[in-house]
CSV table of C-alpha atoms in Angstrom, one decimal:
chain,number,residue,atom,x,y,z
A,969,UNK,CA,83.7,-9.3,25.5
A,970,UNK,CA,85.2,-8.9,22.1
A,971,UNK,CA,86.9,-6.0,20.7
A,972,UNK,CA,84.4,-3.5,19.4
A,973,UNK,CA,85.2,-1.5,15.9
A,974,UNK,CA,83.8,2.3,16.6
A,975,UNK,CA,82.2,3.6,13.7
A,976,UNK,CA,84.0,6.2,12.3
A,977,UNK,CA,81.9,9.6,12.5
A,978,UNK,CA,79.5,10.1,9.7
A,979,UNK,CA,80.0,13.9,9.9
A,980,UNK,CA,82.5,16.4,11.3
A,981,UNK,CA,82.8,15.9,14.9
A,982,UNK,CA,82.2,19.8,15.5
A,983,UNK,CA,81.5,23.3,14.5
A,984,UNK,CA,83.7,26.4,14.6
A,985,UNK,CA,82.7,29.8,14.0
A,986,UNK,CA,85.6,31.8,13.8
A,987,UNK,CA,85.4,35.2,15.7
A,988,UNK,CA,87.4,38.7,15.3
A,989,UNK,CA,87.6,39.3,19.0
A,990,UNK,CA,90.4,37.6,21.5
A,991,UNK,CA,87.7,35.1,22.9
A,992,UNK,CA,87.1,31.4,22.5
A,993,UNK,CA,84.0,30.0,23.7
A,994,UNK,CA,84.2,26.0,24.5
A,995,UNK,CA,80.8,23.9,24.6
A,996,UNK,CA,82.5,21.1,24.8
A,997,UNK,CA,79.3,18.9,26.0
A,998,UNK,CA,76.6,20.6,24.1
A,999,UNK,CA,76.5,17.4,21.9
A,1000,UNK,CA,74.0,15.2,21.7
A,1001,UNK,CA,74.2,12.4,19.4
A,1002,UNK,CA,75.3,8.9,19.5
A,1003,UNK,CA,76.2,6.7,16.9
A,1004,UNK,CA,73.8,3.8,16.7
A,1005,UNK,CA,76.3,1.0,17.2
A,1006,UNK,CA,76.9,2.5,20.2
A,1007,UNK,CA,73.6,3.6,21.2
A,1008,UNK,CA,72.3,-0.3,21.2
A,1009,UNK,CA,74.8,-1.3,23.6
A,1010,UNK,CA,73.0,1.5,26.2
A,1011,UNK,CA,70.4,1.3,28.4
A,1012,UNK,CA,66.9,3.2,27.2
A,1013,UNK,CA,67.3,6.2,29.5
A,1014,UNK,CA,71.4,6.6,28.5
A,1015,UNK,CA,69.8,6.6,25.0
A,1016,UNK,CA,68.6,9.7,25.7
A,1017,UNK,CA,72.3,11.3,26.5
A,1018,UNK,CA,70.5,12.8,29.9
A,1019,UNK,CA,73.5,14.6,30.7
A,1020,UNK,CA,74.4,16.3,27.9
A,1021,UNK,CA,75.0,20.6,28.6
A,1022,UNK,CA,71.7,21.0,27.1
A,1023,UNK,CA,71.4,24.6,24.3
A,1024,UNK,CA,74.5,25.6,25.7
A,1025,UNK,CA,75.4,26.4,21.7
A,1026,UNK,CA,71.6,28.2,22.1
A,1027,UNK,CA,72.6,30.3,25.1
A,1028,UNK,CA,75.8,31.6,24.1
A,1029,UNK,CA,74.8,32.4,20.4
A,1030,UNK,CA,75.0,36.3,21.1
A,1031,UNK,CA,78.2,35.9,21.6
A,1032,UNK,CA,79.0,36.0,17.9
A,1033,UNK,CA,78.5,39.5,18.3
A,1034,UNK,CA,80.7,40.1,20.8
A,1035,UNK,CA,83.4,38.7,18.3
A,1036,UNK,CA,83.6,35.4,20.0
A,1037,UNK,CA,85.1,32.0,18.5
A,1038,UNK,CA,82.7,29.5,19.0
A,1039,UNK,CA,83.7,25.7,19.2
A,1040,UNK,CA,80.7,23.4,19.5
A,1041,UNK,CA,80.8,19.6,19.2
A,1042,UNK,CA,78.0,17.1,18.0
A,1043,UNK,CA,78.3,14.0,19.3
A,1044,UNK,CA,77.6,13.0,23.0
A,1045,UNK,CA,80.1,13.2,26.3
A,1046,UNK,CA,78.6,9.4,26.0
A,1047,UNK,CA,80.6,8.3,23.1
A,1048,UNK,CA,83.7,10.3,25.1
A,1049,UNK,CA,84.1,13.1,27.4
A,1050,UNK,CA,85.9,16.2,25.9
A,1051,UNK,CA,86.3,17.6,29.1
A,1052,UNK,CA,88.3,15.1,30.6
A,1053,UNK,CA,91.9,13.9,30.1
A,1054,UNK,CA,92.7,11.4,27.8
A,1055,UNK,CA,94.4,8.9,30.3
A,1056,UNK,CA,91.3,9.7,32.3
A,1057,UNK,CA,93.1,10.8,35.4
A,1058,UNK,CA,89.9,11.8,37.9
A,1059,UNK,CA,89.6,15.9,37.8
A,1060,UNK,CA,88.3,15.3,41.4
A,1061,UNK,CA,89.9,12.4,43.6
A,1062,UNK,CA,87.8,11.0,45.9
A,1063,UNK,CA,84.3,12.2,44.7
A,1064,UNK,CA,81.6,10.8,42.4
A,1065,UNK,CA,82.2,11.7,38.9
A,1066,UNK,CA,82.2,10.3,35.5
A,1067,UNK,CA,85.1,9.5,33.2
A,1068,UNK,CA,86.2,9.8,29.8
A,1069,UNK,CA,84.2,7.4,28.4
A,1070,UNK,CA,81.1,7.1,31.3
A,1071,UNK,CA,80.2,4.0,32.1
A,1072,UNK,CA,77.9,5.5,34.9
A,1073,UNK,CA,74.9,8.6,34.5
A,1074,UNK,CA,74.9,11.5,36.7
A,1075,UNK,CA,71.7,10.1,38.6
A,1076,UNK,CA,74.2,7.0,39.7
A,1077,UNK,CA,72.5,4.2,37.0
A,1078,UNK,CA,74.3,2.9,34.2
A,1079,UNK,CA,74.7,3.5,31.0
A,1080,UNK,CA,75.8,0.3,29.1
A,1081,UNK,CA,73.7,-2.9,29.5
A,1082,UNK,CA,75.7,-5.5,31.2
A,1083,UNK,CA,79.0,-6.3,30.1
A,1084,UNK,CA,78.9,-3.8,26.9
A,1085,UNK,CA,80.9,-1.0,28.5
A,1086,UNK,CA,83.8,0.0,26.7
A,1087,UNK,CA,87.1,-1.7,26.9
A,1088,UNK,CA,90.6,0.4,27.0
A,1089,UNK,CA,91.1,-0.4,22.8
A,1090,UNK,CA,87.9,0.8,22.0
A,1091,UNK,CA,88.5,3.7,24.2
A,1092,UNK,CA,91.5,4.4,22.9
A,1093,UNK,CA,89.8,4.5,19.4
A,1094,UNK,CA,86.9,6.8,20.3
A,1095,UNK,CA,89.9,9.2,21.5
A,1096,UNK,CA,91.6,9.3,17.9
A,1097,UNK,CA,87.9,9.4,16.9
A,1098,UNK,CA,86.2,12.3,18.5
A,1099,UNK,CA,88.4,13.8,21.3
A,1100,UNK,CA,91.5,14.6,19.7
A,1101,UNK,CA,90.0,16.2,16.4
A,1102,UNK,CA,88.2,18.7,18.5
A,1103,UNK,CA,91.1,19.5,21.2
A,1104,UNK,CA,93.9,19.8,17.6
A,1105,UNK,CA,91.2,22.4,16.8
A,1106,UNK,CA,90.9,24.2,20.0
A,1107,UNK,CA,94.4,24.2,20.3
A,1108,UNK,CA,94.6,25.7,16.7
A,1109,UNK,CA,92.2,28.4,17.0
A,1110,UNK,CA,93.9,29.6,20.8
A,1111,UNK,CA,97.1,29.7,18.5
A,1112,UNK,CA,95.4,31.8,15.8
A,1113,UNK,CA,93.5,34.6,18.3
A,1114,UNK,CA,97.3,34.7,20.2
A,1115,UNK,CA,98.8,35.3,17.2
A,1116,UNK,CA,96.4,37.8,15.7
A,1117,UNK,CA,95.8,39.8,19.4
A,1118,UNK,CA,98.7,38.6,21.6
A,1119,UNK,CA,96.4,37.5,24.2
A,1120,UNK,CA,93.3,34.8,24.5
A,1121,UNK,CA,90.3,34.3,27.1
A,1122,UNK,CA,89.2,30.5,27.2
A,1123,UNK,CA,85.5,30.5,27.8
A,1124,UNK,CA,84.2,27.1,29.0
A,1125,UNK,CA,80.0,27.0,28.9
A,1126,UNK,CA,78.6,24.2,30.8
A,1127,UNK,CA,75.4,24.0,32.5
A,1128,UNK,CA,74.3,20.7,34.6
A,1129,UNK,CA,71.0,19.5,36.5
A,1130,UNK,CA,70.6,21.6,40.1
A,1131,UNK,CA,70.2,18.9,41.7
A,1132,UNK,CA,72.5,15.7,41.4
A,1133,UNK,CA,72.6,14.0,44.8
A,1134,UNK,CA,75.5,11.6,43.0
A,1135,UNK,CA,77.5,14.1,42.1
A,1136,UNK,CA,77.2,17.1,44.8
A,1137,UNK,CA,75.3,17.6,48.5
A,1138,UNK,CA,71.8,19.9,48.4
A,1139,UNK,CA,71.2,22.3,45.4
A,1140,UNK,CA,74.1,23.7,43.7
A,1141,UNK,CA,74.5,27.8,43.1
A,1142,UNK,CA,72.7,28.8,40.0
A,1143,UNK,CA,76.4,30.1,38.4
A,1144,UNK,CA,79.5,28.1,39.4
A,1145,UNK,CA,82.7,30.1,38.4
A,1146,UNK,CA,85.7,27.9,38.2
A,1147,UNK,CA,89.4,29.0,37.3
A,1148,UNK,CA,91.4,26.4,38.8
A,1149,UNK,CA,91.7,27.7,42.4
A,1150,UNK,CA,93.1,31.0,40.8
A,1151,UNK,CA,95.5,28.5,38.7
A,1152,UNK,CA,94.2,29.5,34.9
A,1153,UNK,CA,93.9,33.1,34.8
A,1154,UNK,CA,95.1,36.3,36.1
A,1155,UNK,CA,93.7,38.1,39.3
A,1156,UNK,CA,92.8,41.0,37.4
A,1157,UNK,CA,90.2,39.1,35.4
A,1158,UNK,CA,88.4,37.3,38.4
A,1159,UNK,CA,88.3,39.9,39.9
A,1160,UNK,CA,86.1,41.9,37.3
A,1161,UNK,CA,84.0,38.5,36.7
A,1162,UNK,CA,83.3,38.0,40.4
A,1163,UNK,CA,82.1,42.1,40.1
A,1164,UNK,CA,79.8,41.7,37.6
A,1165,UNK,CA,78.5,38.6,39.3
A,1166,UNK,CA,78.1,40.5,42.7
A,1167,UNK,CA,76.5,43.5,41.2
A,1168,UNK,CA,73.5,41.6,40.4
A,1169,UNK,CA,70.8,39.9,42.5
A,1170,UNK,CA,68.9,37.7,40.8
A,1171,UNK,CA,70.9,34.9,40.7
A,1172,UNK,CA,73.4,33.3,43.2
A,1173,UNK,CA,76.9,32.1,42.6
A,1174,UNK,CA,80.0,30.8,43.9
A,1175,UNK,CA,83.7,31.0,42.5
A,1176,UNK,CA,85.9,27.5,43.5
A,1177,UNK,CA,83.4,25.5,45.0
A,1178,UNK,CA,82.1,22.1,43.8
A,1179,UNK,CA,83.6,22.8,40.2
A,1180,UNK,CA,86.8,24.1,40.0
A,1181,UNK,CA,87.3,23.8,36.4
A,1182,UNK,CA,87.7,20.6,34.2
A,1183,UNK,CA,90.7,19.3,32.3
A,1184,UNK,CA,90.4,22.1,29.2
A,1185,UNK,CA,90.8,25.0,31.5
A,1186,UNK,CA,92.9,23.4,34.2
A,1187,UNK,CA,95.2,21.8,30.8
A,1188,UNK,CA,94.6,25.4,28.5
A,1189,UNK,CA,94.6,28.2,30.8
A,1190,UNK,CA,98.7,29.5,30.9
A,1191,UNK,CA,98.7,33.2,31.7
A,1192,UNK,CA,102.4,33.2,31.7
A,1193,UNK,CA,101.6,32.5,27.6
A,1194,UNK,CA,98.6,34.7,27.1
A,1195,UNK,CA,96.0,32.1,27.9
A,1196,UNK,CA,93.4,32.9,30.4
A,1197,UNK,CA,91.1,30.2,30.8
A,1198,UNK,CA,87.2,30.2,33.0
A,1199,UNK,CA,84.8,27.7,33.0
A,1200,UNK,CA,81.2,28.6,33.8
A,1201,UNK,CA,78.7,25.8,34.8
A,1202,UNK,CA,75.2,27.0,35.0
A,1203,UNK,CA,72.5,25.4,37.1
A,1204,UNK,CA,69.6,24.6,34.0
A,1205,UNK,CA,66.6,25.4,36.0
A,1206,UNK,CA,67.6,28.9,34.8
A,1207,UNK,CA,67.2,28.7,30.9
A,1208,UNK,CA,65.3,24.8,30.6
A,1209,UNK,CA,63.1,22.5,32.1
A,1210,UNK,CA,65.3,20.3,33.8
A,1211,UNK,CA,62.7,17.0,33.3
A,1212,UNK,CA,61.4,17.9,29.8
A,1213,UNK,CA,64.5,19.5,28.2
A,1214,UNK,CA,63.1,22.0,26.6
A,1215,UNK,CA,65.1,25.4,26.3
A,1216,UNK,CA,63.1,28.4,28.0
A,1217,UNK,CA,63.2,31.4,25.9
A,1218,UNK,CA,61.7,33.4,29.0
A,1219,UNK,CA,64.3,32.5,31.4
A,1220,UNK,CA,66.9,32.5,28.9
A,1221,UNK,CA,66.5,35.9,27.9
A,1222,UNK,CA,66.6,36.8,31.6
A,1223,UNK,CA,69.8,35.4,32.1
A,1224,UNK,CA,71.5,36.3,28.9
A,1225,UNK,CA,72.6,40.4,30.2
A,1226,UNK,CA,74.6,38.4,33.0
A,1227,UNK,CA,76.0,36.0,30.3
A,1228,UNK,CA,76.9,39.0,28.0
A,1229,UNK,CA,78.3,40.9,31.1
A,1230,UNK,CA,80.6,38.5,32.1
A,1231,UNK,CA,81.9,37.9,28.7
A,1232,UNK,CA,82.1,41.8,28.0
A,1233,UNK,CA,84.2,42.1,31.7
A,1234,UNK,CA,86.2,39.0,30.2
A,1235,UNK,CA,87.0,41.4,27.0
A,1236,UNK,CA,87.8,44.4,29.2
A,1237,UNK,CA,90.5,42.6,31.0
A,1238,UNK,CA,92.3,41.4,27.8
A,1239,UNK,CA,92.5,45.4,27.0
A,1240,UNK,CA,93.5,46.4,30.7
């Protein structure tokens, strides 16, 4: 196949809102869109970026008045995966996953017609692209709330489809808490989240199981520098229609208190 020329982005790769409040929220796949040179290369249903972190940005949007920093991109894990490394390095040896630039869906089916997958240049490109701008930013903003509070919580949002026999065994827990085994924040501060998560009833959860954590808090969170990082992966059935994707202002708003609690316990532990 020949070299491919990506398209450079017809608009700013992401969105920051800029917070008062020692908190940086990460959406890193709440982005959608594909470019359309890329897009005819796909197969119809990978068209349809089926595995995007759908109204993550939606979810969280309270947060602003908690203070938060926001970071949200626009573009697609598709064109490349902001949540994995950029020498693509598997986050999870010897399971199912999908890489920096996914050449394979979460249901297992492909996502490039035959032989239009992306080659290592073109890879390479999309990296100078639409990964790197948004990590130089995240980086930049951790730097400014460190500077300005001497301290910083790394909030990754991510939610993903229930059920995803590629991926995991049986239904996953409706909240996933990952912090890198313990790796990518203090103690103090899983202990409080794993607290708030235990004092309610509603919904079940599970700290360190299936996801651990991806490559921005496992690469990010340094508490020996101030950094705490958490990733959060939420099961969708509770604030979408899995099938449809429509967002669910019902059970959203039901799951929202939990959202704000754990982000208020977050808070708490950077004033402890």
């Amino acid at each position: 196949m020949n070299a491919v020329t990506v398209p450079p982005p017809t608009e700013p790769v992401f969105r920051l809102h800029r917070g008062t409040a020692p908190l940086l929220i990460s959406l890193p796949h709440d982005g959608s869109r594909i470019p359309e040179p890329i897009a005819a290369r796909m197969v119809e249903s990978a068209r349809r970026a089926p595995d995007t972190d759908w109204h993550v940005s939606r979810l969280y949007a309270f947060a602003r008045e908690l203070g938060a920093s926001i970071l949200v991109p626009h573009y697609s894990r598709y064109v490349v995966d902001l949540n994995r490394p950029p020498d693509d390095t598997s986050l999870y040896p010897g399971q199912n996953t999908t890489g920096l630039c996914p050449a394979v869906q979460f249901s297992g089916e492909a996502v490039y017609r035959d032989g239009q997958a992306p080659q290592p240049e073109e890879v390479a490109e999309r990296v100078e692209r639409y990964w790197r701008p948004y990590h130089d930013t995240l980086v930049a903003e951790l730097d400014r709330i460190r500077g300005e509070h001497g301290r910083a919580v790394l909030w990754e949002g991510h939610s993903i489809r229930g059920e995803l026999p590629f991926l995991f065994e049986g239904r996953l827990p409706d909240l996933n808490l990952g912090t890198a085994a313990g790796k990518s924040c203090l103690p103090e501060l899983q202990m409080r989240l794993e607290r708030a998560l235990g004092a309610q009833t509603d919904y079940d959860w599970v700290a360190n199981g299936r996801f651990k954590g991806g490559y921005i808090t496992r690469h990010y969170g340094d508490p020996e520098i101030g950094v705490q990082a958490v990733q959060l992966e939420l099961s969708q059935r509770n604030y979408m229609d899995e099938d449809s994707f429509a967002y669910d202002e019902a059970k959203a708003a039901r799951l929202q208190p939990l959202l704000q609690a754990l982000l208020r316990a977050a808070l708490e532990s950077q004033a402890a």
